[in-house]
């Protein structure tokens, strides 16, 4: 028998979308694609045997009592009915397609559930999920089959993606109208002084001035301002001129427009479930594992991401991708660094 294994995680507010397919959060669950090319040997009905197993993992950071109460499910979707499907599957797909199989154990919250199925060759998507939304935990997914099953994460490729033009145009429009009289430039030159450049402390002063007119009394932290400088500071001077600041300010306006679009109730934060589409709107494609990492670092306990933290996510993505692309001119998805170079570049970012 062929065995494929994947480890994964449900993160509260980000990738713990629950088992209710009708909920918008369901599409944020981890997804795995299984491709079956041939039927079992000696099977006259052209069917394929597959055993899917999902097991909860116990770790020290998860209290055993919490994991024992975690109810888990496996949901299988048929991808053969559609000519093309989004990757990963989005909420529209789940609204319009019924699950092929959905199963959980009759025993109360077992550590592991498994199911033996007979399916025709083709492509399928496995969605491991918790019964309730926002239940955190780690899992081990195993798929057994008589022949090779080609199990893989059904996810985005990491990198750049097309920017949502609607948000970009709105950012350009608001930027043009808000500073039509050049107040921001005048204040920049006043703070910059004779060298006409600003360091991170001066940048914070300028951004605080610029954001005074914005609702919510937004302020940028010291760390965000340092990272903003590093993002645009290609000559490693630790300072920005006005042209660099203009480009930076347009990025900030773009990120703000996107953030507000996903801050549906104008609460000053977005839910972790919206982090992937929000970052996609500003041009970044990321995997579920990266979403989990970001939410562990930047989200609140409830899975909320404040504007300041959303900016930080966008900055870190941009700088790390730019650092990599600088050493990968042929777009071969391979870059080479010495340890010294890697430490210098990542520490500066």
Coordinates of C-alpha atoms in Angstrom, one line a residue:
X1 CA 0.0 0.0 0.0
X2 CA 1.1 3.6 -0.7
X3 CA 1.1 6.0 2.3
X4 CA 1.1 9.8 2.2
X5 CA 1.4 11.9 5.4
X6 CA 0.9 15.6 6.1
X7 CA 1.1 17.4 9.4
X8 CA -1.1 20.5 9.8
X9 CA -2.7 22.9 12.2
X10 CA -5.9 24.7 12.9
X11 CA -5.2 28.3 14.2
X12 CA -8.0 30.2 16.0
X13 CA -9.3 33.0 13.9
X14 CA -7.2 32.0 10.9
X15 CA -7.4 28.4 9.7
X16 CA -9.8 26.9 12.2
X17 CA -12.9 27.4 10.0
X18 CA -15.2 24.7 11.4
X19 CA -17.2 22.1 9.5
X20 CA -20.1 24.2 8.4
X21 CA -19.6 24.4 4.6
X22 CA -22.1 27.3 4.4
X23 CA -19.9 29.5 6.6
X24 CA -17.5 31.9 5.0
X25 CA -14.7 30.7 7.3
X26 CA -14.9 27.1 6.0
X27 CA -12.7 27.9 3.0
X28 CA -9.8 28.9 5.4
X29 CA -9.4 25.3 6.6
X30 CA -6.3 23.4 5.4
X31 CA -7.0 21.7 2.1
X32 CA -5.2 18.7 0.5
X33 CA -5.5 17.4 -3.1
X34 CA -5.5 13.7 -4.0
X35 CA -5.1 12.6 -7.6
X36 CA -6.1 9.1 -8.4
X37 CA -4.9 8.0 -11.9
X38 CA -5.8 4.3 -12.0
X39 CA -8.3 1.9 -10.5
X40 CA -7.4 -1.0 -8.2
X41 CA -6.0 -4.1 -9.7
X42 CA -8.7 -6.7 -10.5
X43 CA -11.5 -4.2 -10.0
X44 CA -14.0 -4.5 -12.8
X45 CA -16.0 -1.5 -11.6
X46 CA -13.1 0.9 -12.2
X47 CA -13.0 1.9 -8.5
X48 CA -10.1 2.9 -6.3
X49 CA -9.7 2.1 -2.6
X50 CA -8.5 4.8 -0.3
X51 CA -8.3 5.0 3.5
X52 CA -8.2 8.5 5.0
X53 CA -7.1 8.9 8.6
X54 CA -7.1 12.1 10.7
X55 CA -5.5 12.1 14.1
X56 CA -5.2 14.9 16.7
X57 CA -1.7 15.6 17.9
X58 CA -1.0 16.4 21.5
X59 CA 1.7 19.0 22.2
X60 CA 2.8 20.7 25.5
X61 CA 1.4 24.0 24.3
X62 CA -2.1 22.4 24.0
X63 CA -3.6 21.3 27.2
X64 CA -4.6 17.7 27.0
X65 CA -8.1 18.5 28.2
X66 CA -8.6 21.0 25.4
X67 CA -7.4 18.5 22.8
X68 CA -9.7 15.8 24.2
X69 CA -12.7 18.0 23.7
X70 CA -11.7 18.8 20.1
X71 CA -14.1 17.1 17.7
X72 CA -12.6 16.5 14.3
X73 CA -14.1 15.8 10.8
X74 CA -13.0 14.8 7.3
X75 CA -14.8 16.2 4.4
X76 CA -14.1 15.1 0.8
X77 CA -15.0 17.1 -2.3
X78 CA -15.1 15.9 -5.9
X79 CA -13.1 18.1 -8.2
X80 CA -13.9 16.2 -11.4
X81 CA -17.2 18.0 -12.1
X82 CA -15.6 21.4 -12.8
X83 CA -13.2 22.2 -15.6
X84 CA -11.2 24.5 -13.4
X85 CA -11.2 25.2 -9.7
X86 CA -9.5 27.9 -7.6
X87 CA -6.5 26.9 -5.6
X88 CA -7.2 26.8 -2.7
X89 CA -10.9 26.2 -3.0
X90 CA -12.8 29.4 -2.2
X91 CA -16.2 30.0 -0.6
X92 CA -18.0 30.2 -4.0
X93 CA -16.9 26.6 -4.7
X94 CA -18.2 25.3 -1.4
X95 CA -21.5 27.2 -1.9
X96 CA -22.0 25.6 -5.2
X97 CA -20.7 22.1 -4.6
X98 CA -22.0 19.4 -2.2
X99 CA -19.5 17.3 -0.3
X100 CA -18.9 13.8 -1.6
X101 CA -18.3 12.4 1.9
X102 CA -18.4 13.9 5.3
X103 CA -17.6 11.8 8.3
X104 CA -16.7 11.9 12.0
X105 CA -16.7 9.1 14.6
X106 CA -19.7 8.1 16.5
X107 CA -17.5 7.8 19.6
X108 CA -17.3 11.0 21.6
X109 CA -14.3 13.0 20.5
X110 CA -11.8 10.2 19.6
X111 CA -8.2 11.0 19.0
X112 CA -8.3 9.5 15.5
X113 CA -11.0 9.0 12.9
X114 CA -10.6 7.0 9.7
X115 CA -12.7 6.0 6.7
X116 CA -12.3 3.5 3.9
X117 CA -13.8 4.7 0.6
X118 CA -14.3 3.4 -2.9
X119 CA -14.1 6.2 -5.5
X120 CA -13.5 6.3 -9.2
X121 CA -10.2 7.7 -10.5
X122 CA -9.9 11.5 -10.6
X123 CA -9.1 14.5 -8.4
X124 CA -10.5 15.1 -4.9
X125 CA -10.0 17.6 -2.2
X126 CA -9.7 16.5 1.5
X127 CA -10.6 19.2 4.1
X128 CA -9.7 18.2 7.7
X129 CA -11.6 20.4 10.1
X130 CA -12.9 20.8 13.6
X131 CA -16.6 20.6 14.3
X132 CA -16.7 24.1 15.7
X133 CA -15.2 27.2 14.3
X134 CA -12.1 28.7 16.1
X135 CA -11.0 25.4 17.8
X136 CA -7.2 25.3 17.7
X137 CA -5.2 22.2 17.4
X138 CA -2.7 20.2 15.4
X139 CA -3.3 17.1 13.3
X140 CA -1.8 14.3 11.3
X141 CA -3.4 13.4 8.0
X142 CA -2.6 10.0 6.5
X143 CA -3.9 8.6 3.2
X144 CA -3.5 4.9 2.4
X145 CA -4.1 3.5 -1.1
X146 CA -3.3 0.4 -3.2
X147 CA -1.6 2.6 -5.8
X148 CA 0.2 6.0 -5.6
X149 CA -2.3 8.7 -4.5
X150 CA -0.3 11.9 -5.2
X151 CA -1.5 13.7 -2.1
X152 CA -0.3 17.3 -1.8
X153 CA -1.3 20.5 -0.2
X154 CA -4.0 22.3 -2.2
X155 CA -2.6 25.8 -1.8
X156 CA -1.2 28.9 -3.3
X157 CA 2.4 29.2 -4.5
X158 CA 4.4 31.7 -2.4
X159 CA 5.3 34.9 -4.3
X160 CA 3.8 37.9 -6.1
X161 CA 0.3 37.8 -7.6
X162 CA -1.8 40.4 -9.6
X163 CA -2.8 43.4 -7.5
X164 CA -6.5 44.2 -7.2
X165 CA -6.9 47.2 -9.5
X166 CA -10.0 48.4 -7.7
X167 CA -8.1 49.0 -4.5
X168 CA -5.0 50.4 -6.3
X169 CA -7.1 53.0 -8.1
X170 CA -8.9 53.9 -5.0
X171 CA -5.6 54.4 -3.2
X172 CA -4.3 56.6 -6.0
X173 CA -7.5 58.6 -6.0
X174 CA -7.6 59.2 -2.2
X175 CA -3.9 60.1 -2.1
X176 CA -4.3 62.7 -4.9
X177 CA -7.2 64.3 -3.2
X178 CA -5.9 64.3 0.3
X179 CA -2.7 66.0 -0.4
X180 CA -3.7 68.3 -3.3
X181 CA -2.2 71.3 -1.5
X182 CA 1.2 69.7 -0.7
X183 CA 0.8 69.8 3.1
X184 CA 2.5 66.4 3.5
X185 CA 5.5 67.5 1.4
X186 CA 5.9 70.7 3.3
X187 CA 5.9 68.9 6.6
X188 CA 8.3 66.2 5.3
X189 CA 10.8 68.9 4.3
X190 CA 10.4 70.7 7.6
X191 CA 11.1 67.6 9.6
X192 CA 13.9 66.4 7.2
X193 CA 16.0 69.5 7.6
X194 CA 19.0 70.4 5.5
X195 CA 19.8 66.9 4.2
X196 CA 16.1 66.4 3.0
X197 CA 16.1 62.9 4.3
X198 CA 14.4 61.3 7.3
X199 CA 15.3 58.4 9.7
X200 CA 12.8 56.2 11.4
X201 CA 12.1 58.6 14.2
X202 CA 11.4 61.4 11.8
X203 CA 9.3 59.1 9.7
X204 CA 7.2 58.3 12.7
X205 CA 6.6 62.0 13.3
X206 CA 5.6 62.5 9.6
X207 CA 3.3 59.5 9.6
X208 CA 1.6 60.6 12.8
X209 CA 1.0 64.0 11.2
X210 CA -0.4 62.4 8.1
X211 CA -2.6 60.0 9.9
X212 CA -4.2 62.7 12.2
X213 CA -6.8 63.2 9.5
X214 CA -7.7 59.5 9.4
X215 CA -10.5 58.0 11.5
X216 CA -9.5 55.8 14.4
X217 CA -6.5 57.9 15.5
X218 CA -4.0 55.5 13.9
X219 CA -0.5 55.5 15.1
X220 CA 2.5 53.5 13.9
X221 CA 4.8 51.7 16.3
X222 CA 8.5 52.3 16.5
X223 CA 9.1 48.8 15.0
X224 CA 6.8 49.4 12.1
X225 CA 8.6 52.7 11.3
X226 CA 12.0 51.0 11.4
X227 CA 10.7 48.3 9.0
X228 CA 9.2 50.9 6.7
X229 CA 12.6 52.5 6.4
X230 CA 14.3 49.2 5.8
X231 CA 11.7 48.3 3.1
X232 CA 12.7 51.3 0.9
X233 CA 16.3 51.8 2.0
X234 CA 18.2 50.0 -0.7
X235 CA 21.4 52.0 -0.1
X236 CA 21.4 51.0 3.6
X237 CA 21.7 54.6 4.7
X238 CA 18.9 54.3 7.3
X239 CA 17.2 57.3 5.7
X240 CA 14.6 58.1 3.0
X241 CA 14.4 61.0 0.6
X242 CA 11.1 62.5 -0.4
X243 CA 10.7 60.4 -3.6
X244 CA 11.2 57.3 -1.6
X245 CA 8.7 58.5 0.9
X246 CA 6.2 59.2 -1.8
X247 CA 6.4 55.6 -2.9
X248 CA 6.2 54.4 0.7
X249 CA 3.2 56.6 1.4
X250 CA 1.4 55.2 -1.7
X251 CA 2.0 51.7 -0.4
X252 CA 0.6 52.6 3.0
X253 CA -2.5 54.2 1.4
X254 CA -3.0 51.0 -0.7
X255 CA -2.7 48.8 2.4
X256 CA -5.1 51.0 4.3
X257 CA -7.7 50.9 1.5
X258 CA -7.5 47.1 1.4
X259 CA -7.6 46.9 5.2
X260 CA -10.7 49.0 5.4
X261 CA -12.4 46.9 2.7
X262 CA -12.0 43.8 4.9
X263 CA -12.8 45.6 8.2
X264 CA -16.4 45.2 7.3
X265 CA -17.9 46.6 10.6
X266 CA -15.2 49.4 10.9
X267 CA -13.9 47.9 14.2
X268 CA -10.3 48.8 13.5
X269 CA -9.3 45.2 12.9
X270 CA -9.8 42.4 10.4
X271 CA -10.4 38.7 11.2
X272 CA -7.5 36.3 10.5
X273 CA -9.8 34.5 8.0
X274 CA -9.5 37.6 5.8
X275 CA -5.7 37.9 6.0
X276 CA -5.1 35.7 2.9
X277 CA -7.5 37.6 0.6
X278 CA -6.4 40.9 2.0
X279 CA -2.7 40.2 1.3
X280 CA -3.7 38.8 -2.1
X281 CA -5.4 42.1 -2.9
X282 CA -2.1 43.9 -2.4
X283 CA -0.1 41.5 -4.5
X284 CA 1.1 38.7 -2.2
X285 CA 0.3 35.0 -2.6
X286 CA 1.0 32.9 0.5
X287 CA 0.4 29.4 1.8
X288 CA -1.8 28.3 4.7
X289 CA 1.3 27.5 6.8
X290 CA 2.5 31.1 6.4
X291 CA -1.0 32.4 7.4
X292 CA -0.7 30.3 10.6
X293 CA 2.7 31.7 11.3
X294 CA 1.6 35.3 10.8
X295 CA -1.5 34.8 13.0
X296 CA 0.6 33.3 15.8
X297 CA 2.8 36.3 15.7
X298 CA 0.5 39.2 14.9
X299 CA -3.1 38.2 15.7
X300 CA -4.9 38.6 19.1
X301 CA -6.1 35.6 21.0
X302 CA -9.4 36.0 19.2
X303 CA -7.7 36.0 15.8
X304 CA -8.1 39.7 15.2
X305 CA -5.4 41.7 13.3
X306 CA -5.0 45.4 13.9
X307 CA -4.1 47.8 11.2
X308 CA -0.6 48.3 12.6
X309 CA 0.0 44.5 12.5
X310 CA -1.5 44.2 9.0
X311 CA 1.0 46.7 7.8
X312 CA 3.8 44.7 9.5
X313 CA 2.6 41.5 7.7
X314 CA 2.7 43.4 4.3
X315 CA 6.1 44.9 5.0
X316 CA 7.7 41.6 6.0
X317 CA 6.3 39.8 3.0
X318 CA 7.5 42.5 0.6
X319 CA 11.0 42.7 2.1
X320 CA 11.6 39.0 2.3
X321 CA 10.3 38.4 -1.2
X322 CA 12.4 41.3 -2.5
X323 CA 15.5 39.9 -0.8
X324 CA 15.0 36.5 -2.4
X325 CA 14.2 37.9 -5.8
X326 CA 17.4 39.9 -5.8
X327 CA 19.3 36.7 -5.7
X328 CA 17.0 34.8 -8.1
X329 CA 17.2 36.9 -11.3
X330 CA 16.2 33.9 -13.5
X331 CA 13.0 33.3 -11.5
X332 CA 14.1 29.7 -10.8
X333 CA 12.8 29.8 -7.3
X334 CA 16.3 29.2 -6.0
X335 CA 18.6 31.8 -4.2
X336 CA 22.0 31.4 -2.7
X337 CA 23.3 33.3 0.4
X338 CA 26.2 32.9 2.7
X339 CA 25.4 32.9 6.4
X340 CA 26.8 36.4 6.8
X341 CA 24.8 37.8 3.8
X342 CA 21.6 36.1 5.1
X343 CA 22.0 37.5 8.6
X344 CA 22.8 41.0 7.3
X345 CA 19.8 41.1 4.9
X346 CA 17.2 39.6 7.2
X347 CA 18.4 41.6 10.3
X348 CA 18.2 44.8 8.3
X349 CA 14.7 44.0 7.1

